[in-house]
Amino acid sequence: MNIDRIVLAFAGVVILLSVVLSHYHHPYWLFLTAFVGLNLLQSAFTGFCPLATILRKMGKQSGSAF
């Protein structure tokens, strides 16, 4: 998997996890969903993604977006 696919998969997992936690535990977990969404939005415009930077330093293959 390249960095793009890992970032998208990680974002999807975190969003689904936070939705499940907000349903069963507390609605404040939806702030995590909003944070991930905002981070995806800002990375679309700026090209900066903290997870992509970490994965690049770990030696993962770069994709076309990051």
Short mmCIF file of C-alpha atoms in Angstrom, two decimals:
data_model
loop_
_atom_site.label_atom_id
_atom_site.label_comp_id
_atom_site.label_asym_id
_atom_site.label_seq_id
_atom_site.Cartn_x
_atom_site.Cartn_y
_atom_site.Cartn_z
CA MET A 1 0.00 0.00 0.00
CA ASN A 2 1.21 3.48 -0.74
CA ILE A 3 0.90 6.49 1.56
CA ASP A 4 -2.34 7.74 -0.05
CA ARG A 5 -4.20 4.53 0.55
CA ILE A 6 -2.89 4.17 4.11
CA VAL A 7 -3.98 7.73 4.99
CA LEU A 8 -7.45 7.22 3.55
CA ALA A 9 -7.86 3.83 5.24
CA PHE A 10 -6.68 5.23 8.58
CA ALA A 11 -9.06 8.20 8.29
CA GLY A 12 -11.95 5.89 7.47
CA VAL A 13 -11.21 3.62 10.42
CA VAL A 14 -10.94 6.55 12.85
CA ILE A 15 -14.20 8.07 11.57
CA LEU A 16 -16.10 4.79 11.87
CA LEU A 17 -14.62 4.13 15.31
CA SER A 18 -15.58 7.58 16.57
CA VAL A 19 -19.13 7.20 15.24
CA VAL A 20 -19.49 3.86 17.03
CA LEU A 21 -18.03 5.31 20.23
CA SER A 22 -20.36 8.29 20.05
CA HIS A 23 -23.33 5.98 19.69
CA TYR A 24 -22.44 3.64 22.55
CA HIS A 25 -20.39 5.84 24.88
CA HIS A 26 -20.73 9.63 24.55
CA PRO A 27 -21.64 12.07 21.76
CA TYR A 28 -18.43 14.06 22.31
CA TRP A 29 -16.61 11.41 20.27
CA LEU A 30 -18.09 13.13 17.21
CA PHE A 31 -15.48 15.86 17.73
CA LEU A 32 -12.90 13.29 16.66
CA THR A 33 -14.90 12.73 13.48
CA ALA A 34 -14.94 16.48 12.85
CA PHE A 35 -11.19 16.72 13.51
CA VAL A 36 -10.41 14.00 10.98
CA GLY A 37 -12.72 15.60 8.43
CA LEU A 38 -11.14 19.01 8.89
CA ASN A 39 -7.67 17.52 8.63
CA LEU A 40 -8.61 15.81 5.36
CA LEU A 41 -10.04 19.07 4.04
CA GLN A 42 -6.97 21.14 4.94
CA SER A 43 -4.63 18.53 3.48
CA ALA A 44 -6.55 18.68 0.21
CA PHE A 45 -5.75 22.39 -0.08
CA THR A 46 -2.30 22.57 1.52
CA GLY A 47 -0.84 19.15 0.75
CA PHE A 48 0.31 18.82 4.38
CA CYS A 49 -0.73 15.68 6.24
CA PRO A 50 0.97 14.73 9.52
CA LEU A 51 0.32 11.01 9.01
CA ALA A 52 1.76 11.15 5.50
CA THR A 53 4.91 12.78 6.89
CA ILE A 54 5.28 10.03 9.49
CA LEU A 55 4.71 7.30 6.92
CA ARG A 56 7.24 8.88 4.54
CA LYS A 57 9.86 8.86 7.31
CA MET A 58 9.06 5.19 7.92
CA GLY A 59 9.97 4.48 4.31
CA LYS A 60 6.54 3.88 2.81
CA GLN A 61 6.14 4.40 -0.93
CA SER A 62 4.71 7.78 -1.85
CA GLY A 63 1.53 8.02 -3.89
CA SER A 64 0.35 10.81 -6.14
CA ALA A 65 -1.33 12.96 -3.47
CA PHE A 66 1.34 13.05 -0.75
#
